[in-house]
Coordinates of C-alpha atoms in Angstrom, one line a residue:
X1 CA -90.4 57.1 49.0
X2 CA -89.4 59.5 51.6
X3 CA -88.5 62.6 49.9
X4 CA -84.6 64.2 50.7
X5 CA -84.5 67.7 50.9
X6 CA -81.2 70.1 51.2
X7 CA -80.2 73.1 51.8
X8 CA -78.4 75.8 49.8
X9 CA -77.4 79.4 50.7
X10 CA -75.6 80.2 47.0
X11 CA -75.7 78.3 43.6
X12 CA -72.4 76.2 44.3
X13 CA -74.4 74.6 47.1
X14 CA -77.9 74.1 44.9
X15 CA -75.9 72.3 42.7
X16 CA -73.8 70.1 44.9
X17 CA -77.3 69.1 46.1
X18 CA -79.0 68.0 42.9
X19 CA -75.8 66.7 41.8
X20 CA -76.0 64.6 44.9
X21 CA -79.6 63.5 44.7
X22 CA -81.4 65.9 46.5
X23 CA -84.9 65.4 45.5
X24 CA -85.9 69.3 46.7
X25 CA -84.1 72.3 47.9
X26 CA -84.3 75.4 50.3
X27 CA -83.3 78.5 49.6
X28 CA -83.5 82.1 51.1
X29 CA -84.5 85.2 49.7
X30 CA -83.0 88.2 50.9
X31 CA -84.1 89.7 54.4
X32 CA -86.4 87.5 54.3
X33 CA -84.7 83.9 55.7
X34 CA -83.5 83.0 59.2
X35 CA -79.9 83.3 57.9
X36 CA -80.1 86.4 56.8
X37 CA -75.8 86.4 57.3
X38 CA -75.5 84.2 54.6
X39 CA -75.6 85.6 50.7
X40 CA -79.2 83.9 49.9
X41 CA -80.7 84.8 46.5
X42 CA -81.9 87.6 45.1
X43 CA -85.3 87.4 42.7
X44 CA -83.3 86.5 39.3
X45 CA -81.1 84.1 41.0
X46 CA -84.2 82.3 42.0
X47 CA -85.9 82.2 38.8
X48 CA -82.5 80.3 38.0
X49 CA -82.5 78.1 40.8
X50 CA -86.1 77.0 39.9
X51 CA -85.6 76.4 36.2
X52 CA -82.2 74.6 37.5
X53 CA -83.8 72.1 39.6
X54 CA -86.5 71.4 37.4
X55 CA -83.9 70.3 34.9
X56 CA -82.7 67.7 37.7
X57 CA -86.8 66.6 38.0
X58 CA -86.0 68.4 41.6
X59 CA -88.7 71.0 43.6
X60 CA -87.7 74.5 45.0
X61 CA -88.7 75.6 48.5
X62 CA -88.5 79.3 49.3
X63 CA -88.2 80.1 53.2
X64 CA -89.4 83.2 54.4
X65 CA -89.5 82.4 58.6
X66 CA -89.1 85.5 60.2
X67 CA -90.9 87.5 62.1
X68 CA -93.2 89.7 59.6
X69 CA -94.4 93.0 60.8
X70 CA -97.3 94.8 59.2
X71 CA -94.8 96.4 56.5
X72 CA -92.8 93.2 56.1
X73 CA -96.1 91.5 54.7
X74 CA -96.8 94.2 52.4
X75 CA -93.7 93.6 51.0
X76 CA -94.0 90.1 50.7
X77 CA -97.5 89.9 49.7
X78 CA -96.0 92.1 46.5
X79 CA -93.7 89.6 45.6
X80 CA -95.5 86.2 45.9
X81 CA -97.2 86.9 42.5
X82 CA -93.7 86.7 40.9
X83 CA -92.8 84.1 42.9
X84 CA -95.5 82.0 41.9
X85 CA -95.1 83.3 38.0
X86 CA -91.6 81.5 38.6
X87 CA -93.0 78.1 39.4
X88 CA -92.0 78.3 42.5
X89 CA -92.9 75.0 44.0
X90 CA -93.7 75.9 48.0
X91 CA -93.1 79.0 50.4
X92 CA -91.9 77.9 53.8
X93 CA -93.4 80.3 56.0
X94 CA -93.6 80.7 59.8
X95 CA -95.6 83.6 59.6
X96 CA -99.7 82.8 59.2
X97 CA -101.0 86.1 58.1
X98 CA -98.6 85.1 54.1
X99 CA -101.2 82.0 53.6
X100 CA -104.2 83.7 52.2
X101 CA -101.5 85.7 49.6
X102 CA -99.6 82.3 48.7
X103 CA -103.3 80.5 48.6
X104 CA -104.6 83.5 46.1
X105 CA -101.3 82.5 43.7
X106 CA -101.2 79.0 44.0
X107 CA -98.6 78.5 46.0
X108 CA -98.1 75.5 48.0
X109 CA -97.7 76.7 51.9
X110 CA -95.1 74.6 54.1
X111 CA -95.2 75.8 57.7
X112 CA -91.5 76.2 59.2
X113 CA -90.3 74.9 62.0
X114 CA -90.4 78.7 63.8
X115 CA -93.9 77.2 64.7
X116 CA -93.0 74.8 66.9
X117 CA -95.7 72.0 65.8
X118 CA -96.0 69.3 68.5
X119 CA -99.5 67.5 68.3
X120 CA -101.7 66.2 65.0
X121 CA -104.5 68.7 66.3
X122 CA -102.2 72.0 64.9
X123 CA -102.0 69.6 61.6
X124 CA -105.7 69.4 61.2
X125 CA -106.6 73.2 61.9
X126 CA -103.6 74.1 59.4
X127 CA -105.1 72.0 57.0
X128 CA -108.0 73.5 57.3
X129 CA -106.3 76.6 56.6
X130 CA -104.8 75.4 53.1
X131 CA -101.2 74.0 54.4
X132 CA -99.5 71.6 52.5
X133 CA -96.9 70.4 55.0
X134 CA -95.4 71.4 58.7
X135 CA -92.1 71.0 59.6
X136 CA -92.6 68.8 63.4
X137 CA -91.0 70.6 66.3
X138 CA -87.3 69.4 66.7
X139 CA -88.2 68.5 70.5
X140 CA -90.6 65.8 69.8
X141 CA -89.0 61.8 69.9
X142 CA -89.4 59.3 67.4
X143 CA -92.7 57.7 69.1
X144 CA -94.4 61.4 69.2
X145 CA -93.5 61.6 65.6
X146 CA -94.8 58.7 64.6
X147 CA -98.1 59.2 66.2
X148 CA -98.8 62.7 65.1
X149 CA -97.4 61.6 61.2
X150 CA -100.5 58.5 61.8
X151 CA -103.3 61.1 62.4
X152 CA -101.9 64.1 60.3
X153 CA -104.4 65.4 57.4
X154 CA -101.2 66.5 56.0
X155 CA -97.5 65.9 54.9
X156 CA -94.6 65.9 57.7
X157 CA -91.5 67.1 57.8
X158 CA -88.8 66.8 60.3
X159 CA -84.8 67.6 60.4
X160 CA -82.3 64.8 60.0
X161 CA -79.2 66.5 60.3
X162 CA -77.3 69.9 60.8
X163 CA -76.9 72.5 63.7
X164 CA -79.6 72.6 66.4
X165 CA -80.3 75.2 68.7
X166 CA -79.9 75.8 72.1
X167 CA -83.6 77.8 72.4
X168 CA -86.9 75.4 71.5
X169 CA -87.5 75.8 67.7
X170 CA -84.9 78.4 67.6
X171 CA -86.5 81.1 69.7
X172 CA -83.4 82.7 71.1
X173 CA -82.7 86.1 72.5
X174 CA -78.9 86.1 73.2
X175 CA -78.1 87.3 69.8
X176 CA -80.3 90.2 70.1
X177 CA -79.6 91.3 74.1
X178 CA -76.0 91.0 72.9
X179 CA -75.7 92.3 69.6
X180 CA -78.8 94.2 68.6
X181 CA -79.0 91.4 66.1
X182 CA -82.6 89.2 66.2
X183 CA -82.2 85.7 65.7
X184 CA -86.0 85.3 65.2
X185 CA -85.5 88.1 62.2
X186 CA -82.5 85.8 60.7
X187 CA -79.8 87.5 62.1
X188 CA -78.2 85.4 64.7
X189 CA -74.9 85.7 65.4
X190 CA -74.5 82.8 67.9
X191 CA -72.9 83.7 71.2
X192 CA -74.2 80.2 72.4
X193 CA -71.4 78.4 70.8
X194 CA -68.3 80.6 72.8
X195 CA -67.0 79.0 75.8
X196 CA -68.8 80.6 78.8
X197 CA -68.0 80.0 82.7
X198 CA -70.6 79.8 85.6
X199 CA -70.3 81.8 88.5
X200 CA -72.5 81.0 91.5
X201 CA -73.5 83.1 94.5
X202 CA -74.1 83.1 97.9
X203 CA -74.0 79.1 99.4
X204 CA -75.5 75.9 97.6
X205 CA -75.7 72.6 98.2
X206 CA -74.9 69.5 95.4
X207 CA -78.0 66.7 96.3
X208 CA -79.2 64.0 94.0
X209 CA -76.5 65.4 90.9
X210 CA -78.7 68.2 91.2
X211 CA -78.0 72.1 92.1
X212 CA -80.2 73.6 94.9
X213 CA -79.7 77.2 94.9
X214 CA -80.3 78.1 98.7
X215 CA -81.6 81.8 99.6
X216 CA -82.5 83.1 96.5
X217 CA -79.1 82.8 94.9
X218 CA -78.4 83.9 91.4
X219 CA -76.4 82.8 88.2
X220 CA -74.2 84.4 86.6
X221 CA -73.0 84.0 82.8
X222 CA -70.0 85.2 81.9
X223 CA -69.2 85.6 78.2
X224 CA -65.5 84.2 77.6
X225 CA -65.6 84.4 74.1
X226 CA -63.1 87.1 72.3
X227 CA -66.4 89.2 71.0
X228 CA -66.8 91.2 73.9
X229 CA -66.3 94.3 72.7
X230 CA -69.5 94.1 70.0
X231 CA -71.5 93.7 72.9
X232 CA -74.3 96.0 74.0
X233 CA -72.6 98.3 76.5
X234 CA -75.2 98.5 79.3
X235 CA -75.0 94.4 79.3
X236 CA -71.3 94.8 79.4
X237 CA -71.0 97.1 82.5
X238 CA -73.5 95.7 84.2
X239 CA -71.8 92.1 83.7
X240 CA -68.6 93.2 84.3
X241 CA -69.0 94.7 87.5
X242 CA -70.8 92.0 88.9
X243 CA -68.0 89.4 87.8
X244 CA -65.7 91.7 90.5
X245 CA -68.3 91.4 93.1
X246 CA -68.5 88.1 93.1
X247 CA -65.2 86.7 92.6
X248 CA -64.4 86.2 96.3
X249 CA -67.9 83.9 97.1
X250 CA -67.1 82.0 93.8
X251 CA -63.4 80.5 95.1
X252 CA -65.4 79.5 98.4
X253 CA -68.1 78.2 96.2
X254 CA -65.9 76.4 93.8
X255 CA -64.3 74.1 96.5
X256 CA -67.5 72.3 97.2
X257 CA -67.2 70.4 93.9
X258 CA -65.1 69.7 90.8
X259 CA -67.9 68.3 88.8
X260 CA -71.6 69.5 88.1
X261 CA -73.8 66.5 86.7
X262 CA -77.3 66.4 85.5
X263 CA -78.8 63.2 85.1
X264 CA -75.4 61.2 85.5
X265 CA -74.1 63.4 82.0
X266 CA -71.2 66.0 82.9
X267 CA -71.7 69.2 82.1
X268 CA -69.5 71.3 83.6
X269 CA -65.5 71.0 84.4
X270 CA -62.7 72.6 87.0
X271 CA -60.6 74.8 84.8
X272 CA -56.9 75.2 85.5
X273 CA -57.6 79.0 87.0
X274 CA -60.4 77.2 89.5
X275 CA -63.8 78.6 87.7
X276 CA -66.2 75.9 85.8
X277 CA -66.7 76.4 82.1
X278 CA -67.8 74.7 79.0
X279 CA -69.5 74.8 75.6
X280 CA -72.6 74.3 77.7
X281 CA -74.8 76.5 75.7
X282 CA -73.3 74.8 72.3
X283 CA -75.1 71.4 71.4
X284 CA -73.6 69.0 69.3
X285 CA -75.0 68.4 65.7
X286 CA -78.2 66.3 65.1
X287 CA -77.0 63.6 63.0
X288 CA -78.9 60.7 62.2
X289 CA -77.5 58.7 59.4
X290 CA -77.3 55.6 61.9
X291 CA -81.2 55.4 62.4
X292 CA -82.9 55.4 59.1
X293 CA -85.0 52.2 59.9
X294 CA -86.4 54.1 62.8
X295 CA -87.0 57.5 61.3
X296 CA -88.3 55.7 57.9
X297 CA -90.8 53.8 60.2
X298 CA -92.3 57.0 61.9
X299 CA -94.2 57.8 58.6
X300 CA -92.6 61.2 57.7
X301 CA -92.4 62.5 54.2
X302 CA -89.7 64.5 54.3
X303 CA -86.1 64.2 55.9
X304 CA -84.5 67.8 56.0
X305 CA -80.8 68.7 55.7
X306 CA -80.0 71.5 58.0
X307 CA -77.2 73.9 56.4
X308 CA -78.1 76.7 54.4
X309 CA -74.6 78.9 56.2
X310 CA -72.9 75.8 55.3
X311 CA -70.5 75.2 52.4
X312 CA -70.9 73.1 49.0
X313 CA -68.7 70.2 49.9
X314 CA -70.8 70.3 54.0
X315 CA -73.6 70.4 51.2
X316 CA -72.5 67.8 48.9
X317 CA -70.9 65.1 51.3
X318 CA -74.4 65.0 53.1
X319 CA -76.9 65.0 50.8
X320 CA -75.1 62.2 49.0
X321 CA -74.6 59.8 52.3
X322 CA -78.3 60.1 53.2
X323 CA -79.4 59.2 49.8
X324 CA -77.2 56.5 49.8
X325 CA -78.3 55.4 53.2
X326 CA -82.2 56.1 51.8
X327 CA -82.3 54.4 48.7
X328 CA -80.1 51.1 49.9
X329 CA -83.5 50.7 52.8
X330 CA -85.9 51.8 50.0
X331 CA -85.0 48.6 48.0
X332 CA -84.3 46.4 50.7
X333 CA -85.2 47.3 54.1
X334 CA -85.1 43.6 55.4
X335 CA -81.5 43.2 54.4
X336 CA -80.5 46.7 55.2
X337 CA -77.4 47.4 57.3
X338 CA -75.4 50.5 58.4
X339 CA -72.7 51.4 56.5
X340 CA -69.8 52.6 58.8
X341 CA -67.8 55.1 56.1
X342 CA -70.9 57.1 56.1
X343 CA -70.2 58.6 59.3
X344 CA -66.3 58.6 58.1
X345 CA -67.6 60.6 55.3
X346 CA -69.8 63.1 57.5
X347 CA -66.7 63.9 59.4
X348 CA -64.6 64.8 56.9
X349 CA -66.8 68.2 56.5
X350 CA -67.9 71.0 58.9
X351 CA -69.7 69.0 62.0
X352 CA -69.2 70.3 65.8
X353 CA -69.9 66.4 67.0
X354 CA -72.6 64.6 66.5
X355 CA -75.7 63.6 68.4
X356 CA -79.2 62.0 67.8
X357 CA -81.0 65.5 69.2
X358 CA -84.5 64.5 71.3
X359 CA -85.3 61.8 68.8
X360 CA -83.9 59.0 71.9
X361 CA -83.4 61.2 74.9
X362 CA -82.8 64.5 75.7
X363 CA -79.6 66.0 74.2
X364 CA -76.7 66.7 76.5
X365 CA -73.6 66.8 74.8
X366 CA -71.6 70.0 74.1
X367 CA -69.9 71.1 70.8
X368 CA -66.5 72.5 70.7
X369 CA -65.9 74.5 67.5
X370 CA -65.7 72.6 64.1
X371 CA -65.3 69.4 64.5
X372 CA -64.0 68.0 60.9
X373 CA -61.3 65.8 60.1
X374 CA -59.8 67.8 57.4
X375 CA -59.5 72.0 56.5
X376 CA -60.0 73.1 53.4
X377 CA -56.8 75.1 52.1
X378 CA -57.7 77.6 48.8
X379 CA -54.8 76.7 46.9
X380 CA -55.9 77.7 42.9
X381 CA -58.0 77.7 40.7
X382 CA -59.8 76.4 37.5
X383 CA -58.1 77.5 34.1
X384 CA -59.6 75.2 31.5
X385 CA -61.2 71.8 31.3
X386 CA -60.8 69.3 28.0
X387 CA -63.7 67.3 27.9
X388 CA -62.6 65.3 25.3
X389 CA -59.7 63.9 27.6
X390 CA -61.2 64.6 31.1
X391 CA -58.5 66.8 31.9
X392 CA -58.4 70.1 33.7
X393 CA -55.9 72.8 33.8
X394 CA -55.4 74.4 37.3
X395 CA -53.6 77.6 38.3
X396 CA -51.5 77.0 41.7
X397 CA -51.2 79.2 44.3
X398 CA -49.9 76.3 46.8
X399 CA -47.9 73.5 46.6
X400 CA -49.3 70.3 45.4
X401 CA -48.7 66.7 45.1
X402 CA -49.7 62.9 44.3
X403 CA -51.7 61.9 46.9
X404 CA -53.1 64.9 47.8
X405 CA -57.6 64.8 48.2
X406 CA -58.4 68.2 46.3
X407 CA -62.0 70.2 46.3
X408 CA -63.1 71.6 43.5
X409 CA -66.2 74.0 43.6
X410 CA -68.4 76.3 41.7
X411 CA -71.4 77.8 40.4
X412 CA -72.4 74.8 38.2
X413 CA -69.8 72.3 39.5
X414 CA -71.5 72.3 42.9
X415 CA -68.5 70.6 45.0
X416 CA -66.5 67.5 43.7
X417 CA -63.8 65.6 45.7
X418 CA -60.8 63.8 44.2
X419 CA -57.4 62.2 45.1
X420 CA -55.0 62.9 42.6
X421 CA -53.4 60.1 41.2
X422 CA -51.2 61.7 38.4
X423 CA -50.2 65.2 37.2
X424 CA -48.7 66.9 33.9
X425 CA -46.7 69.8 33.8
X426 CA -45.8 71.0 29.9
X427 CA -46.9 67.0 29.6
X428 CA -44.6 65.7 31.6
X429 CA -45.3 63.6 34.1
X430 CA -44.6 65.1 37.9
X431 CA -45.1 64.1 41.3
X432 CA -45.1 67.5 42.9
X433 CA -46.2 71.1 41.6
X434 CA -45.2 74.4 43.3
X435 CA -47.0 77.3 43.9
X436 CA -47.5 79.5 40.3
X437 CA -47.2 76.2 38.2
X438 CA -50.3 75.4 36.2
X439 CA -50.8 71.4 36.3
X440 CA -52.5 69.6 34.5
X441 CA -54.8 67.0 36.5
X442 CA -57.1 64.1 35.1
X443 CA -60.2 64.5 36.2
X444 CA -63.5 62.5 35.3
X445 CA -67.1 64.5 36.2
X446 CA -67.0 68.3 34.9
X447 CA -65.5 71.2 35.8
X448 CA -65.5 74.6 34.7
X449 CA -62.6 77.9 34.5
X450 CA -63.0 79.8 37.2
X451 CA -63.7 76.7 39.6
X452 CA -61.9 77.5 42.9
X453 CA -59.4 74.4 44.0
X454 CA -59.1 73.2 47.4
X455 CA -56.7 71.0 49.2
X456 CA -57.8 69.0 51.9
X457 CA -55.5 68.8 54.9
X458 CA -56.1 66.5 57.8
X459 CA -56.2 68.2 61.6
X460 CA -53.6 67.2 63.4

């Protein structure tokens, strides 16, 4: 069976995947991941981690996908002997010159995504090199991946959900020419997804829903996002003084048209102060839950969770809909049908829309901001759970009441939802607890002190 692997950027999130039925994880090690913002794991946590998912009969993936320079895999190559010591059971690398040092230790090499795999021939020369599997390049369609995972020499991976990037395999530079920060060194902190506005120069001409730039005209992007000021300041200057140059071609320019459409798909939009903007640099999330006949078929081994920056219950929620979605075609894929509250489900946490990436078509649709039905509101925390009675004791720092969906999450708890149904205070039974009242809530899977309590609170 195809193999479910999810991703984890602390230990809340590790275990709201095995908890959920992850059958592998990923993790990061420090300054050495492609989200280097996120906490990752230091080498003790990970001996943890490993010895944690082995309890669940579950495998460990490290990723180290960055760009390595010649003192970067010194460094590395030190630590893969401990790694492997830990039973570590793969490095996910991007980086070729780690394979002879993870080969030397028994380690089982994946190859990231960084390397943009596209055809079977890569698979057979990096077999031939001693990799185990390769993540497939997330611009390939369903057909290509099913021909390459028919010829490969060895095991396939490809994304099934989670952010994608506006840059092919993530090779961006916007991060760095506007922040000093690398997104190929993990550091991204993704400009792409503000709002931006196109300016256009000189004259043009709108043929065949297609924009023919006459006279060697020029584009100009204009950041609209509030982080101007962390810009470099050379980009800045030079930006800004353009924008004044140009302002008084653009409101000739902008008459000629109130939409911009590629390929029938709108793009771009009049604003109320005439200019055309959009999340055009932001794409939607990839999110496949509605085509796993079709990606079962193509012959991949592994469906990957994309989320690592994401939180336990983004974590949880997931993991648990695609192994539901999984297991109910793995026992019966003639009778298997589409369950509509999965998508429900994927909704409720961190999503910026969803599409199905390049697996059907090319992806055109643009992501606002977080998409989710609900926000999470910190409103307590853990103070004591009765196992005896499946009953835990919660310190308010909110209001709560009967009715309310509640998220509980921790180290070991991982993430659990529930909708309370009854409340105690000094055991009596109460509809409605105010802030600094501890209540007492019946709960049935585990929790532990400490837990942090959230309330979920639909958007409006």
């Amino acid at each position: 069976m195809v193999e479910l692997l999810s991703p984890a950027g602390n230990f809340s999130s590790l275990s709201a995947a095995l908890n959920n039925g992850a059958d592998s994880v990923y993790i990061g090690l420090n300054k050495w991941s492609m989200r280097a913002n996120t906490k990752n794991f230091t080498l003790d946590e990970i001996k943890e981690a490993i010895k944690l998912a082995h309890d669940y009969s579950a495998s460990i993936y490290l990723t180290s996908n960055t760009i390595l320079k010649d003192k970067d895999i010194l460094k590395l190559e030190s630590i893969i002997p401990i790694l492997a010591n830990m039973e570590l059971d793969a490095l996910i690398i991007s980086d070729l010159g780690i394979i002879s040092s993870a080969k030397d230790n028994n380690l089982d090499i994946h190859l990231s995504i960084q390397e943009n795999i596209s055809n079977s021939s890569s698979l057979k020369i990096l077999k031939e090199l001693g990799v185990k599997r390769a993540v497939l390049s997330r611009e390939l369609n369903l057909e290509d991946i099913k021909c390459i995972c028919e010829k490969s020499p060895i095991e396939t991976e490809i994304f099934i959900h989670g952010a994608m990037c506006m840059a092919v395999s993530g090779r961006c530079f916007l991060s760095s020419q506007f922040y000093g920060k690398s997104a190929n060194c993990g550091e991204c902190l993704q400009p792409c997804r503000f709002k931006w506005s196109l300016n256009l120069e000189d004259n043009f001409n709108l043929r065949n829903n297609d924009l023919n730039r006459n006279n060697n005209n020029n584009n100009n992007l204009n950041n609209n996002g509030n982080n101007s000021n962390n810009n470099c300041n050379a980009n800045n200057n030079n930006n800004n003084n353009n924008n004044n140059n140009n302002n008084n071609n653009n409101n000739n320019n902008n008459n000629n048209f109130n939409e911009y459409k590629i390929k029938n798909k709108i793009i771009l939009s009049e604003s109320e102060d005439s200019t055309y903007s959009s999340h055009f640099f932001s794409p939607n999330d990839l999110a496949m839950i509605e085509h796993i006949p079709e990606l079962m078929e193509t012959g991949v081994c592994a469906f990957k969770i994309e989320g690592r920056a994401r939180s336990p219950d983004y974590v949880a929620t997931v993991t648990e809909v695609y192994r539901e979605a999984i297991d109910l075609y793995s026992s019966d894929s003639k009778n298997y049908k589409f369950n509509p509250i999965w998508v429900n489900k994927l909704k409720k946490v961190f999503n910026r829309g969803f599409d199905t990436g390049f697996y059907f078509e090319k992806p055109y649709k643009q992501s606002q901001q977080n998409q989710s039905k609900f926000i999470k509101k910190d409103i307590g925390k853990v103070e004591n759970y009765f196992n005896n009675i499946h009953v835990g004791e919660f310190k308010l720092w909110d209001e709560l009441q009967i009715g309310d969906e509640i998220l509980i999450q921790g180290k070991t708890t991982g993430s659990i939802n529930h909708v309370i149904k009854s409340m105690e205070i000094n055991h009596k039974s109460v509809n409605f607890a105010e802030k600094g009242e501890n209540v007492a809530i019946a709960i049935d899977k585990k929790i532990r002190k400490n837990d942090n309590l959230y309330k979920l609170i639909k958007r409006e």
